[in-house]
Amino acid sequence: MQRHWSNKNLVSDPLKPVGIFDSGYGGLTILEKIRERLPQFDYLYLGDNARTPYGTRSFEIVYEFTWQAVRKLFDEGCPLVILACNTASAKALRTIQQKNLPQTAPDNRVLGVIRPTVENVAVLTRSRHVGVVGTPGTILSDSYTLEIHKLFPDITVTGEACPMWVPLVENAEYDTPGADYFVRKHLDTLFAKDPQIDVVILGCTHYPLLINKIRKYLPDHVQILSQGEYVADSLADYLQRHPEMESRCTKNATVRFLTTEADDKFSTMASIFLAGNIDAQRITLD
Ligand code: DGL
């Protein structure tokens, strides 16, 4: 069914949307699951498409860009922002939570996607050997290993950085022979490092677009942990435990889209991710 995802503000009161941030289009896979779970809220999506990918950038740059985006979403009225990007969650979330928020926006909150994902890994793995695929930034940060070991120290975690997977998705090449080549290459390398893996975490919000290829090159018994539903469940749980935040977020079921790239380019590409018409608005970050 075609849906129309509007950027028009149809209500007279100022919106206080939940902000959803990603370096590009990948966070749309998270937005979709969050909207299915919590359709009543207003959402404001921001894709830093002009500066994507983040996965190969340094810690300092990812932090700087992410904080700029969060500030923009706060300025637009969002009391709560989800970093729907593993790279930003790995490299910027802690500093924003511990340093920036207390100084500049103590009543606002920023949440990431790594913790809600790893909380669910233990029930899926029998071999206690888990693989993680992600951007070089996410894998080199070791965030998944650290977070999994905080909760489940007995699980062996093996990461594989897949630098070409985000560009394949951002350029709509996710269903081509080129995608087959790069997906197979990295999954073969992952299983060569640890053949006992029985769960593979998609540690990048772009990767659900590659799921058919990923399934094709994984052994049948291996489960894929895709994070959208877990992040949505975790947000629902958070809002239930924090009624003061829940009541600050407005509920008119609207969705608006901001991008740092050309708005028509974003609208065309994002329509692939969300199967509907999208009106985006171009903004600049600084
Ligand atoms: N969707 C982002 C993530 O989950 C992609 C990062 C990038 O821009 O490389 O890590």
PDB file of C-alpha atoms and ligand atoms in Angstrom:
ATOM      1  CA  MET A   1       0.000   0.000   0.000  1.00  0.00           C
ATOM      2  CA  GLN A   2       1.375   3.423  -0.934  1.00  0.00           C
ATOM      3  CA  ARG A   3       1.587   5.913   1.887  1.00  0.00           C
ATOM      4  CA  HIS A   4       2.211   9.610   1.778  1.00  0.00           C
ATOM      5  CA  TRP A   5       4.882  10.684   4.253  1.00  0.00           C
ATOM      6  CA  SER A   6       4.320  14.409   4.589  1.00  0.00           C
ATOM      7  CA  ASN A   7       6.561  17.162   5.864  1.00  0.00           C
ATOM      8  CA  LYS A   8       3.589  19.443   6.271  1.00  0.00           C
ATOM      9  CA  ASN A   9       2.679  20.524   9.741  1.00  0.00           C
ATOM     10  CA  LEU A  10      -1.036  19.856   9.897  1.00  0.00           C
ATOM     11  CA  VAL A  11      -1.544  20.883  13.505  1.00  0.00           C
ATOM     12  CA  SER A  12      -1.521  24.353  15.001  1.00  0.00           C
ATOM     13  CA  ASP A  13       0.377  23.624  18.241  1.00  0.00           C
ATOM     14  CA  PRO A  14       4.159  23.413  17.917  1.00  0.00           C
ATOM     15  CA  LEU A  15       5.241  19.836  17.380  1.00  0.00           C
ATOM     16  CA  LYS A  16       7.562  18.118  19.825  1.00  0.00           C
ATOM     17  CA  PRO A  17       8.543  15.170  17.674  1.00  0.00           C
ATOM     18  CA  VAL A  18      10.802  12.253  18.463  1.00  0.00           C
ATOM     19  CA  GLY A  19      13.992  12.940  16.473  1.00  0.00           C
ATOM     20  CA  ILE A  20      15.514  10.120  14.432  1.00  0.00           C
ATOM     21  CA  PHE A  21      19.039  10.696  13.134  1.00  0.00           C
ATOM     22  CA  ASP A  22      21.226   8.791  10.696  1.00  0.00           C
ATOM     23  CA  SER A  23      24.153   9.649   8.442  1.00  0.00           C
ATOM     24  CA  GLY A  24      21.921   8.831   5.472  1.00  0.00           C
ATOM     25  CA  TYR A  25      18.972   6.620   4.578  1.00  0.00           C
ATOM     26  CA  GLY A  26      19.711   3.683   6.890  1.00  0.00           C
ATOM     27  CA  GLY A  27      17.834   5.144   9.856  1.00  0.00           C
ATOM     28  CA  LEU A  28      14.650   4.936   7.798  1.00  0.00           C
ATOM     29  CA  THR A  29      14.663   1.179   8.518  1.00  0.00           C
ATOM     30  CA  ILE A  30      14.520   2.068  12.221  1.00  0.00           C
ATOM     31  CA  LEU A  31      11.922   4.831  11.743  1.00  0.00           C
ATOM     32  CA  GLU A  32       9.651   2.372   9.954  1.00  0.00           C
ATOM     33  CA  LYS A  33       9.732  -0.128  12.837  1.00  0.00           C
ATOM     34  CA  ILE A  34       9.315   2.628  15.451  1.00  0.00           C
ATOM     35  CA  ARG A  35       6.285   4.010  13.613  1.00  0.00           C
ATOM     36  CA  GLU A  36       4.723   0.555  13.412  1.00  0.00           C
ATOM     37  CA  ARG A  37       5.194   0.142  17.174  1.00  0.00           C
ATOM     38  CA  LEU A  38       4.376   3.738  18.241  1.00  0.00           C
ATOM     39  CA  PRO A  39       2.232   5.248  15.449  1.00  0.00           C
ATOM     40  CA  GLN A  40       0.686   7.979  17.602  1.00  0.00           C
ATOM     41  CA  PHE A  41       3.865  10.066  18.027  1.00  0.00           C
ATOM     42  CA  ASP A  42       5.228  12.807  15.768  1.00  0.00           C
ATOM     43  CA  TYR A  43       8.620  12.072  14.184  1.00  0.00           C
ATOM     44  CA  LEU A  44      11.318  14.221  12.636  1.00  0.00           C
ATOM     45  CA  TYR A  45      13.916  12.345  10.596  1.00  0.00           C
ATOM     46  CA  LEU A  46      17.281  13.902   9.799  1.00  0.00           C
ATOM     47  CA  GLY A  47      19.663  12.318   7.292  1.00  0.00           C
ATOM     48  CA  ASP A  48      23.104  13.864   6.910  1.00  0.00           C
ATOM     49  CA  ASN A  49      23.184  12.588   3.326  1.00  0.00           C
ATOM     50  CA  ALA A  50      25.623  15.241   2.099  1.00  0.00           C
ATOM     51  CA  ARG A  51      28.308  13.872   4.451  1.00  0.00           C
ATOM     52  CA  THR A  52      27.504  10.153   4.413  1.00  0.00           C
ATOM     53  CA  PRO A  53      29.117   7.671   4.938  1.00  0.00           C
ATOM     54  CA  TYR A  54      30.246   8.172   8.520  1.00  0.00           C
ATOM     55  CA  GLY A  55      31.630   4.644   8.815  1.00  0.00           C
ATOM     56  CA  THR A  56      35.077   5.469   7.498  1.00  0.00           C
ATOM     57  CA  ARG A  57      35.427   8.798   9.357  1.00  0.00           C
ATOM     58  CA  SER A  58      37.443   9.478  12.505  1.00  0.00           C
ATOM     59  CA  PHE A  59      36.037   9.462  16.034  1.00  0.00           C
ATOM     60  CA  GLU A  60      36.270  13.285  16.264  1.00  0.00           C
ATOM     61  CA  ILE A  61      34.462  13.939  12.995  1.00  0.00           C
ATOM     62  CA  VAL A  62      31.635  11.466  13.689  1.00  0.00           C
ATOM     63  CA  TYR A  63      31.153  13.042  17.124  1.00  0.00           C
ATOM     64  CA  GLU A  64      31.212  16.587  15.692  1.00  0.00           C
ATOM     65  CA  PHE A  65      28.721  15.818  12.895  1.00  0.00           C
ATOM     66  CA  THR A  66      26.422  13.858  15.215  1.00  0.00           C
ATOM     67  CA  TRP A  67      26.300  16.595  17.844  1.00  0.00           C
ATOM     68  CA  GLN A  68      25.498  19.160  15.130  1.00  0.00           C
ATOM     69  CA  ALA A  69      22.600  16.981  14.003  1.00  0.00           C
ATOM     70  CA  VAL A  70      21.304  16.426  17.542  1.00  0.00           C
ATOM     71  CA  ARG A  71      21.421  20.175  18.232  1.00  0.00           C
ATOM     72  CA  LYS A  72      19.440  20.799  15.048  1.00  0.00           C
ATOM     73  CA  LEU A  73      16.789  18.299  16.144  1.00  0.00           C
ATOM     74  CA  PHE A  74      16.625  19.940  19.586  1.00  0.00           C
ATOM     75  CA  ASP A  75      16.224  23.349  17.874  1.00  0.00           C
ATOM     76  CA  GLU A  76      13.343  21.866  15.874  1.00  0.00           C
ATOM     77  CA  GLY A  77      11.600  20.972  19.132  1.00  0.00           C
ATOM     78  CA  CYS A  78      12.598  17.322  19.666  1.00  0.00           C
ATOM     79  CA  PRO A  79      12.907  16.525  23.378  1.00  0.00           C
ATOM     80  CA  LEU A  80      14.160  13.003  22.581  1.00  0.00           C
ATOM     81  CA  VAL A  81      16.533  11.917  19.790  1.00  0.00           C
ATOM     82  CA  ILE A  82      17.313   8.373  18.665  1.00  0.00           C
ATOM     83  CA  LEU A  83      20.711   7.916  17.008  1.00  0.00           C
ATOM     84  CA  ALA A  84      19.451   5.433  14.402  1.00  0.00           C
ATOM     85  CA  CYS A  85      23.049   4.906  13.318  1.00  0.00           C
ATOM     86  CA  ASN A  86      25.432   2.391  14.840  1.00  0.00           C
ATOM     87  CA  THR A  87      28.495   4.406  13.892  1.00  0.00           C
ATOM     88  CA  ALA A  88      27.160   7.497  15.682  1.00  0.00           C
ATOM     89  CA  SER A  89      25.987   5.365  18.615  1.00  0.00           C
ATOM     90  CA  ALA A  90      29.461   3.808  18.853  1.00  0.00           C
ATOM     91  CA  LYS A  91      31.468   6.995  18.503  1.00  0.00           C
ATOM     92  CA  ALA A  92      29.349   9.899  19.753  1.00  0.00           C
ATOM     93  CA  LEU A  93      26.580   8.731  22.104  1.00  0.00           C
ATOM     94  CA  ARG A  94      28.603   8.480  25.284  1.00  0.00           C
ATOM     95  CA  THR A  95      30.151  11.958  24.944  1.00  0.00           C
ATOM     96  CA  ILE A  96      26.801  13.515  24.093  1.00  0.00           C
ATOM     97  CA  GLN A  97      25.100  11.831  27.061  1.00  0.00           C
ATOM     98  CA  GLN A  98      27.859  12.495  29.556  1.00  0.00           C
ATOM     99  CA  LYS A  99      29.207  15.883  28.453  1.00  0.00           C
ATOM    100  CA  ASN A 100      26.905  17.786  26.086  1.00  0.00           C
ATOM    101  CA  LEU A 101      23.477  17.071  27.550  1.00  0.00           C
ATOM    102  CA  PRO A 102      24.271  18.050  31.158  1.00  0.00           C
ATOM    103  CA  GLN A 103      25.827  21.309  29.908  1.00  0.00           C
ATOM    104  CA  THR A 104      23.388  22.384  27.224  1.00  0.00           C
ATOM    105  CA  ALA A 105      20.108  20.428  27.339  1.00  0.00           C
ATOM    106  CA  PRO A 106      19.742  18.667  30.698  1.00  0.00           C
ATOM    107  CA  ASP A 107      16.044  17.859  30.172  1.00  0.00           C
ATOM    108  CA  ASN A 108      16.514  16.326  26.732  1.00  0.00           C
ATOM    109  CA  ARG A 109      17.590  12.759  26.019  1.00  0.00           C
ATOM    110  CA  VAL A 110      19.597  10.976  23.312  1.00  0.00           C
ATOM    111  CA  LEU A 111      19.429   7.182  22.927  1.00  0.00           C
ATOM    112  CA  GLY A 112      21.395   4.812  20.688  1.00  0.00           C
ATOM    113  CA  VAL A 113      20.761   1.525  18.895  1.00  0.00           C
ATOM    114  CA  ILE A 114      23.564  -0.737  20.125  1.00  0.00           C
ATOM    115  CA  ARG A 115      22.370  -1.464  23.657  1.00  0.00           C
ATOM    116  CA  PRO A 116      18.797  -2.464  22.667  1.00  0.00           C
ATOM    117  CA  THR A 117      20.275  -4.782  20.039  1.00  0.00           C
ATOM    118  CA  VAL A 118      22.755  -6.623  22.238  1.00  0.00           C
ATOM    119  CA  GLU A 119      20.207  -7.133  25.022  1.00  0.00           C
ATOM    120  CA  ASN A 120      18.465  -9.610  22.717  1.00  0.00           C
ATOM    121  CA  VAL A 121      21.405 -11.644  21.483  1.00  0.00           C
ATOM    122  CA  ALA A 122      21.654 -14.172  24.311  1.00  0.00           C
ATOM    123  CA  VAL A 123      18.252 -15.770  23.671  1.00  0.00           C
ATOM    124  CA  LEU A 124      19.129 -16.370  20.018  1.00  0.00           C
ATOM    125  CA  THR A 125      22.578 -17.989  20.244  1.00  0.00           C
ATOM    126  CA  ARG A 126      23.043 -21.621  21.237  1.00  0.00           C
ATOM    127  CA  SER A 127      26.710 -21.921  20.320  1.00  0.00           C
ATOM    128  CA  ARG A 128      27.477 -18.674  22.262  1.00  0.00           C
ATOM    129  CA  HIS A 129      29.448 -17.517  19.202  1.00  0.00           C
ATOM    130  CA  VAL A 130      28.073 -14.325  17.640  1.00  0.00           C
ATOM    131  CA  GLY A 131      29.178 -12.396  14.554  1.00  0.00           C
ATOM    132  CA  VAL A 132      28.732  -8.664  14.000  1.00  0.00           C
ATOM    133  CA  VAL A 133      28.843  -6.968  10.605  1.00  0.00           C
ATOM    134  CA  GLY A 134      29.109  -3.178  10.575  1.00  0.00           C
ATOM    135  CA  THR A 135      30.953  -0.167   9.246  1.00  0.00           C
ATOM    136  CA  PRO A 136      34.711   0.084   9.905  1.00  0.00           C
ATOM    137  CA  GLY A 137      33.910   2.751  12.522  1.00  0.00           C
ATOM    138  CA  THR A 138      31.514   0.522  14.440  1.00  0.00           C
ATOM    139  CA  ILE A 139      33.667  -2.606  14.269  1.00  0.00           C
ATOM    140  CA  LEU A 140      36.972  -0.852  15.114  1.00  0.00           C
ATOM    141  CA  SER A 141      35.332   0.885  18.091  1.00  0.00           C
ATOM    142  CA  ASP A 142      34.686  -2.608  19.531  1.00  0.00           C
ATOM    143  CA  SER A 143      31.405  -1.264  20.930  1.00  0.00           C
ATOM    144  CA  TYR A 144      29.445  -4.448  20.215  1.00  0.00           C
ATOM    145  CA  THR A 145      32.001  -6.673  21.936  1.00  0.00           C
ATOM    146  CA  LEU A 146      32.155  -4.376  24.957  1.00  0.00           C
ATOM    147  CA  GLU A 147      28.374  -4.055  25.279  1.00  0.00           C
ATOM    148  CA  ILE A 148      27.750  -7.788  24.787  1.00  0.00           C
ATOM    149  CA  HIS A 149      30.417  -8.689  27.356  1.00  0.00           C
ATOM    150  CA  LYS A 150      28.891  -6.323  29.932  1.00  0.00           C
ATOM    151  CA  LEU A 151      25.710  -8.417  29.796  1.00  0.00           C
ATOM    152  CA  PHE A 152      26.917 -11.841  28.588  1.00  0.00           C
ATOM    153  CA  PRO A 153      30.641 -12.365  29.287  1.00  0.00           C
ATOM    154  CA  ASP A 154      30.524 -15.973  28.024  1.00  0.00           C
ATOM    155  CA  ILE A 155      29.656 -15.033  24.426  1.00  0.00           C
ATOM    156  CA  THR A 156      32.471 -14.971  21.869  1.00  0.00           C
ATOM    157  CA  VAL A 157      32.046 -11.971  19.558  1.00  0.00           C
ATOM    158  CA  THR A 158      33.691 -11.673  16.144  1.00  0.00           C
ATOM    159  CA  GLY A 159      33.359  -8.524  14.044  1.00  0.00           C
ATOM    160  CA  GLU A 160      33.726  -7.935  10.341  1.00  0.00           C
ATOM    161  CA  ALA A 161      33.993  -4.438   8.873  1.00  0.00           C
ATOM    162  CA  CYS A 162      32.149  -4.096   5.556  1.00  0.00           C
ATOM    163  CA  PRO A 163      33.182  -0.715   4.116  1.00  0.00           C
ATOM    164  CA  MET A 164      31.360  -1.187   0.786  1.00  0.00           C
ATOM    165  CA  TRP A 165      27.945  -2.166   2.124  1.00  0.00           C
ATOM    166  CA  VAL A 166      26.712   1.346   3.023  1.00  0.00           C
ATOM    167  CA  PRO A 167      27.791   2.830  -0.350  1.00  0.00           C
ATOM    168  CA  LEU A 168      25.990  -0.055  -2.107  1.00  0.00           C
ATOM    169  CA  VAL A 169      22.767   0.875  -0.305  1.00  0.00           C
ATOM    170  CA  GLU A 170      23.184   4.662  -0.571  1.00  0.00           C
ATOM    171  CA  ASN A 171      23.657   4.256  -4.339  1.00  0.00           C
ATOM    172  CA  ALA A 172      20.717   1.821  -4.762  1.00  0.00           C
ATOM    173  CA  GLU A 173      23.117  -0.972  -5.794  1.00  0.00           C
ATOM    174  CA  TYR A 174      21.912  -3.379  -3.087  1.00  0.00           C
ATOM    175  CA  ASP A 175      20.272  -5.797  -5.549  1.00  0.00           C
ATOM    176  CA  THR A 176      23.087  -6.076  -8.101  1.00  0.00           C
ATOM    177  CA  PRO A 177      25.921  -8.574  -8.774  1.00  0.00           C
ATOM    178  CA  GLY A 178      28.264  -6.069  -7.120  1.00  0.00           C
ATOM    179  CA  ALA A 179      26.302  -6.484  -3.901  1.00  0.00           C
ATOM    180  CA  ASP A 180      26.564 -10.285  -4.209  1.00  0.00           C
ATOM    181  CA  TYR A 181      30.330  -9.977  -4.487  1.00  0.00           C
ATOM    182  CA  PHE A 182      30.832  -7.764  -1.428  1.00  0.00           C
ATOM    183  CA  VAL A 183      28.254  -9.498   0.772  1.00  0.00           C
ATOM    184  CA  ARG A 184      29.712 -12.931   0.082  1.00  0.00           C
ATOM    185  CA  LYS A 185      33.282 -11.712   0.528  1.00  0.00           C
ATOM    186  CA  HIS A 186      32.672 -10.354   4.034  1.00  0.00           C
ATOM    187  CA  LEU A 187      30.461 -13.201   5.245  1.00  0.00           C
ATOM    188  CA  ASP A 188      33.050 -15.740   4.046  1.00  0.00           C
ATOM    189  CA  THR A 189      35.735 -13.817   5.955  1.00  0.00           C
ATOM    190  CA  LEU A 190      33.564 -13.656   9.085  1.00  0.00           C
ATOM    191  CA  PHE A 191      32.930 -17.409   9.090  1.00  0.00           C
ATOM    192  CA  ALA A 192      36.589 -18.135   8.330  1.00  0.00           C
ATOM    193  CA  LYS A 193      37.431 -16.250  11.539  1.00  0.00           C
ATOM    194  CA  ASP A 194      34.841 -18.177  13.580  1.00  0.00           C
ATOM    195  CA  PRO A 195      32.931 -21.101  12.006  1.00  0.00           C
ATOM    196  CA  GLN A 196      30.902 -21.633  15.201  1.00  0.00           C
ATOM    197  CA  ILE A 197      28.890 -18.407  14.789  1.00  0.00           C
ATOM    198  CA  ASP A 198      25.136 -19.085  14.851  1.00  0.00           C
ATOM    199  CA  VAL A 199      23.828 -15.485  15.063  1.00  0.00           C
ATOM    200  CA  VAL A 200      24.901 -12.557  12.887  1.00  0.00           C
ATOM    201  CA  ILE A 201      24.012  -9.064  14.121  1.00  0.00           C
ATOM    202  CA  LEU A 202      23.345  -6.501  11.397  1.00  0.00           C
ATOM    203  CA  GLY A 203      25.237  -3.734  13.178  1.00  0.00           C
ATOM    204  CA  CYS A 204      24.349  -1.017  10.687  1.00  0.00           C
ATOM    205  CA  THR A 205      20.922   0.409   9.984  1.00  0.00           C
ATOM    206  CA  HIS A 206      21.547   0.307   6.224  1.00  0.00           C
ATOM    207  CA  TYR A 207      21.964  -3.463   6.149  1.00  0.00           C
ATOM    208  CA  PRO A 208      18.283  -4.552   6.234  1.00  0.00           C
ATOM    209  CA  LEU A 209      18.254  -3.442   2.576  1.00  0.00           C
ATOM    210  CA  LEU A 210      20.867  -6.142   1.887  1.00  0.00           C
ATOM    211  CA  ILE A 211      19.055  -8.852   3.854  1.00  0.00           C
ATOM    212  CA  ASN A 212      18.185 -11.035   0.840  1.00  0.00           C
ATOM    213  CA  LYS A 213      21.834 -11.172  -0.207  1.00  0.00           C
ATOM    214  CA  ILE A 214      22.986 -11.724   3.364  1.00  0.00           C
ATOM    215  CA  ARG A 215      20.528 -14.626   3.804  1.00  0.00           C
ATOM    216  CA  LYS A 216      21.744 -16.120   0.510  1.00  0.00           C
ATOM    217  CA  TYR A 217      25.352 -16.371   1.678  1.00  0.00           C
ATOM    218  CA  LEU A 218      24.784 -17.465   5.276  1.00  0.00           C
ATOM    219  CA  PRO A 219      24.572 -21.108   6.341  1.00  0.00           C
ATOM    220  CA  ASP A 220      20.883 -22.092   6.864  1.00  0.00           C
ATOM    221  CA  HIS A 221      21.151 -22.571  10.621  1.00  0.00           C
ATOM    222  CA  VAL A 222      22.520 -19.047  11.226  1.00  0.00           C
ATOM    223  CA  GLN A 223      20.002 -16.482  12.484  1.00  0.00           C
ATOM    224  CA  ILE A 224      20.119 -12.820  11.460  1.00  0.00           C
ATOM    225  CA  LEU A 225      19.555 -10.249  14.190  1.00  0.00           C
ATOM    226  CA  SER A 226      18.125  -7.140  12.520  1.00  0.00           C
ATOM    227  CA  GLN A 227      17.776  -4.325  15.020  1.00  0.00           C
ATOM    228  CA  GLY A 228      14.693  -2.297  13.990  1.00  0.00           C
ATOM    229  CA  GLU A 229      12.090  -4.152  16.059  1.00  0.00           C
ATOM    230  CA  TYR A 230      14.351  -4.337  19.091  1.00  0.00           C
ATOM    231  CA  VAL A 231      15.013  -0.597  18.976  1.00  0.00           C
ATOM    232  CA  ALA A 232      11.274   0.065  18.628  1.00  0.00           C
ATOM    233  CA  ASP A 233      10.460  -2.207  21.599  1.00  0.00           C
ATOM    234  CA  SER A 234      13.191  -0.561  23.642  1.00  0.00           C
ATOM    235  CA  LEU A 235      11.836   2.927  22.859  1.00  0.00           C
ATOM    236  CA  ALA A 236       8.311   1.860  23.845  1.00  0.00           C
ATOM    237  CA  ASP A 237       9.696   0.491  27.105  1.00  0.00           C
ATOM    238  CA  TYR A 238      11.721   3.680  27.716  1.00  0.00           C
ATOM    239  CA  LEU A 239       8.673   5.906  27.211  1.00  0.00           C
ATOM    240  CA  GLN A 240       6.639   3.750  29.571  1.00  0.00           C
ATOM    241  CA  ARG A 241       9.320   4.030  32.254  1.00  0.00           C
ATOM    242  CA  HIS A 242       9.702   7.801  31.689  1.00  0.00           C
ATOM    243  CA  PRO A 243       6.194   9.316  31.658  1.00  0.00           C
ATOM    244  CA  GLU A 244       7.685  12.822  31.982  1.00  0.00           C
ATOM    245  CA  MET A 245       9.320  12.328  28.548  1.00  0.00           C
ATOM    246  CA  GLU A 246       6.334  10.498  27.082  1.00  0.00           C
ATOM    247  CA  SER A 247       4.046  13.420  27.903  1.00  0.00           C
ATOM    248  CA  ARG A 248       6.457  15.963  26.371  1.00  0.00           C
ATOM    249  CA  CYS A 249       6.414  14.221  22.961  1.00  0.00           C
ATOM    250  CA  THR A 250       3.422  15.345  20.862  1.00  0.00           C
ATOM    251  CA  LYS A 251       1.046  12.802  19.326  1.00  0.00           C
ATOM    252  CA  ASN A 252      -0.443  13.796  15.968  1.00  0.00           C
ATOM    253  CA  ALA A 253       1.048  10.878  13.966  1.00  0.00           C
ATOM    254  CA  THR A 254       3.030  13.166  11.621  1.00  0.00           C
ATOM    255  CA  VAL A 255       6.435  12.466  10.028  1.00  0.00           C
ATOM    256  CA  ARG A 256       8.734  15.104   8.563  1.00  0.00           C
ATOM    257  CA  PHE A 257      12.078  14.638   6.847  1.00  0.00           C
ATOM    258  CA  LEU A 258      15.174  16.831   6.847  1.00  0.00           C
ATOM    259  CA  THR A 259      18.273  16.191   4.752  1.00  0.00           C
ATOM    260  CA  THR A 260      21.587  17.937   4.178  1.00  0.00           C
ATOM    261  CA  GLU A 261      21.494  16.848   0.492  1.00  0.00           C
ATOM    262  CA  ALA A 262      19.172  18.035  -2.265  1.00  0.00           C
ATOM    263  CA  ASP A 263      15.603  17.473  -1.073  1.00  0.00           C
ATOM    264  CA  ASP A 264      14.382  15.878  -4.322  1.00  0.00           C
ATOM    265  CA  LYS A 265      17.257  13.391  -4.254  1.00  0.00           C
ATOM    266  CA  PHE A 266      16.409  12.430  -0.687  1.00  0.00           C
ATOM    267  CA  SER A 267      12.706  12.101  -1.487  1.00  0.00           C
ATOM    268  CA  THR A 268      13.363   9.775  -4.431  1.00  0.00           C
ATOM    269  CA  MET A 269      15.785   7.496  -2.590  1.00  0.00           C
ATOM    270  CA  ALA A 270      13.890   7.474   0.705  1.00  0.00           C
ATOM    271  CA  SER A 271      10.755   6.348  -1.110  1.00  0.00           C
ATOM    272  CA  ILE A 272      12.587   3.064  -1.837  1.00  0.00           C
ATOM    273  CA  PHE A 273      13.214   2.521   1.879  1.00  0.00           C
ATOM    274  CA  LEU A 274       9.720   3.428   3.062  1.00  0.00           C
ATOM    275  CA  ALA A 275       7.558   2.489   0.051  1.00  0.00           C
ATOM    276  CA  GLY A 276       5.654   5.741  -0.172  1.00  0.00           C
ATOM    277  CA  ASN A 277       5.892   9.353  -1.280  1.00  0.00           C
ATOM    278  CA  ILE A 278       8.197  11.514   0.819  1.00  0.00           C
ATOM    279  CA  ASP A 279       8.547  15.287   0.934  1.00  0.00           C
ATOM    280  CA  ALA A 280      11.889  16.303   2.407  1.00  0.00           C
ATOM    281  CA  GLN A 281      13.330  19.684   3.318  1.00  0.00           C
ATOM    282  CA  ARG A 282      16.981  20.573   2.842  1.00  0.00           C
ATOM    283  CA  ILE A 283      18.846  22.036   5.813  1.00  0.00           C
ATOM    284  CA  THR A 284      22.456  22.830   6.659  1.00  0.00           C
ATOM    285  CA  LEU A 285      24.314  21.716   9.777  1.00  0.00           C
ATOM    286  CA  ASP A 286      27.028  23.633  11.565  1.00  0.00           C
TER     287      ASP A 286
HETATM  288  N1  DGL B   1      23.486   3.588   9.145  1.00  0.00           N
HETATM  289  C1  DGL B   1      24.796   3.852   9.672  1.00  0.00           C
HETATM  290  C2  DGL B   1      25.134   2.843  10.759  1.00  0.00           C
HETATM  291  O1  DGL B   1      24.221   2.212  11.297  1.00  0.00           O
HETATM  292  C3  DGL B   1      25.766   3.927   8.517  1.00  0.00           C
HETATM  293  C4  DGL B   1      26.970   4.666   8.861  1.00  0.00           C
HETATM  294  C5  DGL B   1      27.707   5.270   7.695  1.00  0.00           C
HETATM  295  O2  DGL B   1      27.301   6.332   7.259  1.00  0.00           O
HETATM  296  O3  DGL B   1      28.698   4.688   7.264  1.00  0.00           O
HETATM  297  O4  DGL B   1      26.274   2.674  11.132  1.00  0.00           O
END
